[in-house]
Short mmCIF file of C-alpha atoms and ligand atoms in Angstrom, two decimals:
data_model
loop_
_atom_site.label_atom_id
_atom_site.label_comp_id
_atom_site.label_asym_id
_atom_site.label_seq_id
_atom_site.Cartn_x
_atom_site.Cartn_y
_atom_site.Cartn_z
CA UNK A 26 127.36 82.92 105.56
CA UNK A 27 125.65 86.39 104.80
CA UNK A 28 122.80 86.81 102.54
CA UNK A 29 122.53 90.23 100.07
CA UNK A 30 118.97 91.83 101.85
CA UNK A 31 117.82 93.70 98.58
CA UNK A 32 114.35 95.32 99.81
CA UNK A 33 112.24 96.80 97.48
CA UNK A 34 109.11 99.54 97.69
CA UNK A 35 106.94 97.21 95.22
CA UNK A 36 105.39 100.81 93.43
CA UNK A 37 107.06 103.30 92.44
CA UNK A 38 107.26 106.61 90.13
CA UNK A 39 104.31 106.77 87.82
CA UNK A 40 102.74 103.54 89.49
CA UNK A 41 101.63 104.70 92.77
CA UNK A 42 99.45 100.88 93.47
CA UNK A 43 96.62 101.09 95.04
CA UNK A 44 95.01 104.33 96.13
CA UNK A 45 92.37 104.76 99.10
CA UNK A 46 91.81 109.10 99.45
CA UNK A 47 95.02 109.53 100.37
CA UNK A 48 96.20 106.31 101.18
CA UNK A 49 98.35 105.94 98.35
CA UNK A 50 100.44 102.20 98.30
CA UNK A 51 103.76 103.15 96.55
CA UNK A 52 104.41 105.72 100.01
CA UNK A 53 103.41 103.51 102.01
CA UNK A 54 106.25 100.80 101.10
CA UNK A 55 108.79 103.51 100.66
CA UNK A 56 107.84 105.11 103.92
CA UNK A 57 108.39 100.77 105.58
CA UNK A 58 111.38 100.41 103.21
CA UNK A 59 112.98 102.96 105.14
CA UNK A 60 112.01 102.56 108.05
CA UNK A 61 113.90 99.15 107.75
CA UNK A 62 116.61 100.08 106.25
CA UNK A 63 117.42 102.25 109.21
CA UNK A 64 116.43 99.65 111.89
CA UNK A 65 118.59 96.95 109.74
CA UNK A 66 121.59 99.29 109.99
CA UNK A 67 121.44 99.43 114.03
CA UNK A 68 121.38 95.88 114.30
CA UNK A 69 124.55 96.52 112.32
CA UNK A 70 123.59 95.04 108.73
CA UNK A 71 122.29 96.54 106.08
CA UNK A 72 120.15 96.44 102.82
CA UNK A 73 120.45 97.42 98.94
CA UNK A 74 117.43 99.35 97.89
CA UNK A 75 116.75 100.87 94.91
CA UNK A 76 115.72 104.44 94.23
CA UNK A 77 111.94 105.73 94.64
CA UNK A 78 111.29 106.44 90.53
CA UNK A 79 111.35 102.51 89.48
CA UNK A 80 108.43 100.36 88.92
CA UNK A 81 108.13 96.52 88.65
CA UNK A 82 109.63 96.36 85.67
CA UNK A 83 112.60 99.09 85.88
CA UNK A 84 113.22 97.71 89.43
CA UNK A 85 113.47 93.74 87.92
CA UNK A 86 116.08 95.31 85.29
CA UNK A 87 118.09 97.55 88.19
CA UNK A 88 118.39 94.38 89.67
CA UNK A 89 120.19 92.45 87.57
CA UNK A 90 123.56 91.34 88.31
CA UNK A 91 123.18 92.99 91.81
CA UNK A 92 122.33 89.19 93.34
CA UNK A 93 122.58 86.01 93.49
CA UNK A 94 120.48 83.07 94.16
CA UNK A 95 121.29 82.85 98.10
CA UNK A 96 120.39 86.43 98.72
CA UNK A 97 117.44 87.73 100.25
CA UNK A 98 114.90 89.73 97.27
CA UNK A 99 112.25 91.41 99.77
CA UNK A 100 109.09 93.11 97.85
CA UNK A 101 107.01 95.18 99.69
CA UNK A 102 103.25 96.01 98.80
CA UNK A 103 99.54 96.78 100.53
CA UNK A 104 96.48 95.06 99.28
CA UNK A 105 93.55 95.89 98.51
CA UNK A 106 89.88 94.49 98.26
CA UNK A 107 87.09 95.80 96.86
CA UNK A 108 85.62 94.90 99.73
CA UNK A 109 86.53 97.17 103.48
CA UNK A 110 85.59 94.03 105.25
CA UNK A 111 88.82 92.07 103.47
CA UNK A 112 91.99 92.74 106.11
CA UNK A 113 94.99 90.57 107.15
CA UNK A 114 98.29 90.45 106.77
CA UNK A 115 99.39 87.45 103.43
CA UNK A 116 103.45 86.50 102.13
CA UNK A 117 103.56 85.32 98.46
CA UNK A 118 106.45 82.81 97.62
CA UNK A 119 106.84 80.60 94.10
CA UNK A 120 105.00 77.45 93.51
CA UNK A 121 108.04 75.60 93.81
CA UNK A 122 109.36 77.95 96.97
CA UNK A 123 113.20 76.81 98.66
CA UNK A 124 112.48 75.93 102.00
CA UNK A 125 114.15 78.65 103.11
CA UNK A 126 111.95 81.18 101.29
CA UNK A 127 108.16 79.22 102.33
CA UNK A 128 110.47 79.89 106.40
CA UNK A 129 111.36 83.66 105.62
CA UNK A 130 107.42 84.10 104.47
CA UNK A 131 106.65 82.31 108.04
CA UNK A 132 108.14 84.30 110.19
CA UNK A 133 107.27 87.92 108.53
CA UNK A 134 103.91 86.57 108.32
CA UNK A 135 104.19 86.07 112.36
CA UNK A 136 105.74 89.32 113.12
CA UNK A 137 102.34 91.18 111.63
CA UNK A 138 99.97 88.24 112.89
CA UNK A 139 101.81 88.74 116.60
CA UNK A 140 100.42 92.71 116.58
CA UNK A 141 97.28 91.57 115.55
CA UNK A 142 97.00 91.14 112.14
CA UNK A 143 94.36 88.22 110.02
CA UNK A 144 97.06 85.76 109.42
CA UNK A 145 95.87 85.09 105.48
CA UNK A 146 98.92 82.54 105.30
CA UNK A 147 101.22 82.70 103.36
CA UNK A 148 101.14 81.97 99.44
CA UNK A 149 102.21 80.25 96.44
CA UNK A 150 102.09 82.95 93.21
CA UNK A 151 99.28 80.72 91.66
CA UNK A 152 97.05 81.94 94.63
CA UNK A 153 97.10 85.55 93.70
CA UNK A 154 94.69 87.12 91.37
CA UNK A 155 97.53 87.74 88.47
CA UNK A 156 98.83 83.69 88.94
CA UNK A 157 102.97 84.41 87.95
CA UNK A 158 104.38 87.71 89.66
CA UNK A 159 106.99 89.44 88.49
CA UNK A 160 109.03 89.46 91.73
CA UNK A 161 108.56 85.47 92.01
CA UNK A 162 111.33 85.42 88.70
CA UNK A 163 114.83 86.42 89.37
CA UNK A 164 116.54 83.62 90.54
CA UNK A 165 117.25 84.25 94.17
CA UNK A 166 115.59 83.66 97.26
CA UNK A 167 112.09 85.96 96.91
CA UNK A 168 109.15 87.02 99.36
CA UNK A 169 106.23 89.44 98.36
CA UNK A 170 104.53 90.99 101.82
CA UNK A 171 101.28 92.08 101.81
CA UNK A 172 101.82 94.35 104.82
CA UNK A 173 97.64 94.77 105.16
CA UNK A 174 94.67 96.37 103.24
CA UNK A 175 94.80 100.00 102.29
CA UNK A 176 91.24 99.87 102.28
CA UNK A 177 91.06 98.38 105.61
CA UNK A 178 90.29 100.99 108.08
CA UNK A 179 91.26 98.86 111.09
CA UNK A 180 94.08 98.00 109.23
CA UNK A 181 95.27 101.32 108.34
CA UNK A 182 95.17 102.50 112.53
CA UNK A 183 96.64 98.81 113.56
CA UNK A 184 99.92 99.67 110.98
CA UNK A 185 100.21 103.30 111.91
CA UNK A 186 100.48 102.86 115.29
CA UNK A 187 102.66 99.76 115.06
CA UNK A 188 104.96 100.66 112.48
CA UNK A 189 108.14 101.02 114.12
CA UNK A 190 107.60 98.17 115.90
CA UNK A 191 106.59 96.27 112.74
CA UNK A 192 110.09 98.21 111.28
CA UNK A 193 112.07 97.01 114.39
CA UNK A 194 110.41 93.00 114.81
CA UNK A 195 111.32 93.04 110.49
CA UNK A 196 114.61 94.52 110.33
CA UNK A 197 115.25 91.23 113.60
CA UNK A 198 113.71 88.19 111.12
CA UNK A 199 115.56 90.19 108.10
CA UNK A 200 118.92 90.02 109.84
CA UNK A 201 118.79 86.80 111.35
CA UNK A 202 117.55 84.88 107.55
CA UNK A 203 120.52 86.41 106.34
CA UNK A 204 123.11 85.32 108.35
CA UNK A 205 120.92 81.66 107.64
ZN1 LIG B 315 101.44 96.56 95.04
#
């Protein structure tokens, strides 16, 4: 079978997400999403993306009717913390995750850990600060990536130096899972 891949750049429009100096979560996520789309195309795959004007609520509204329960909803975020020490990658899945969601999330996480990011694990949404995440509500295979910390210098340097590799490897992962 073939699953649709839908990629959202976390924040958009008037919602910048986390900001640290000139680093803006919304813009980082849009850049990575666009790199991912290019790399998926190179693999003969494709992804559905919205325009960049949407905050989460509008994105979820836009999504309605565009996916089935087996399709992949992939949301890209950057983490932020009060402490500049906090670093690493984590991947969020629903509290009652499917095996597919668990495996996809592990593969996404491994992509970053292999490059040198700290492994913060695959986490159920209930363990996040908000407890329940809008992205986990649509009936699909829902995964939310927190790439790394916008508030950590080492994370940002590691990301910038490796973003093309990250996009290539993530595209391979998404393409692989879209065919399972
Ligand atoms: Zn975010």
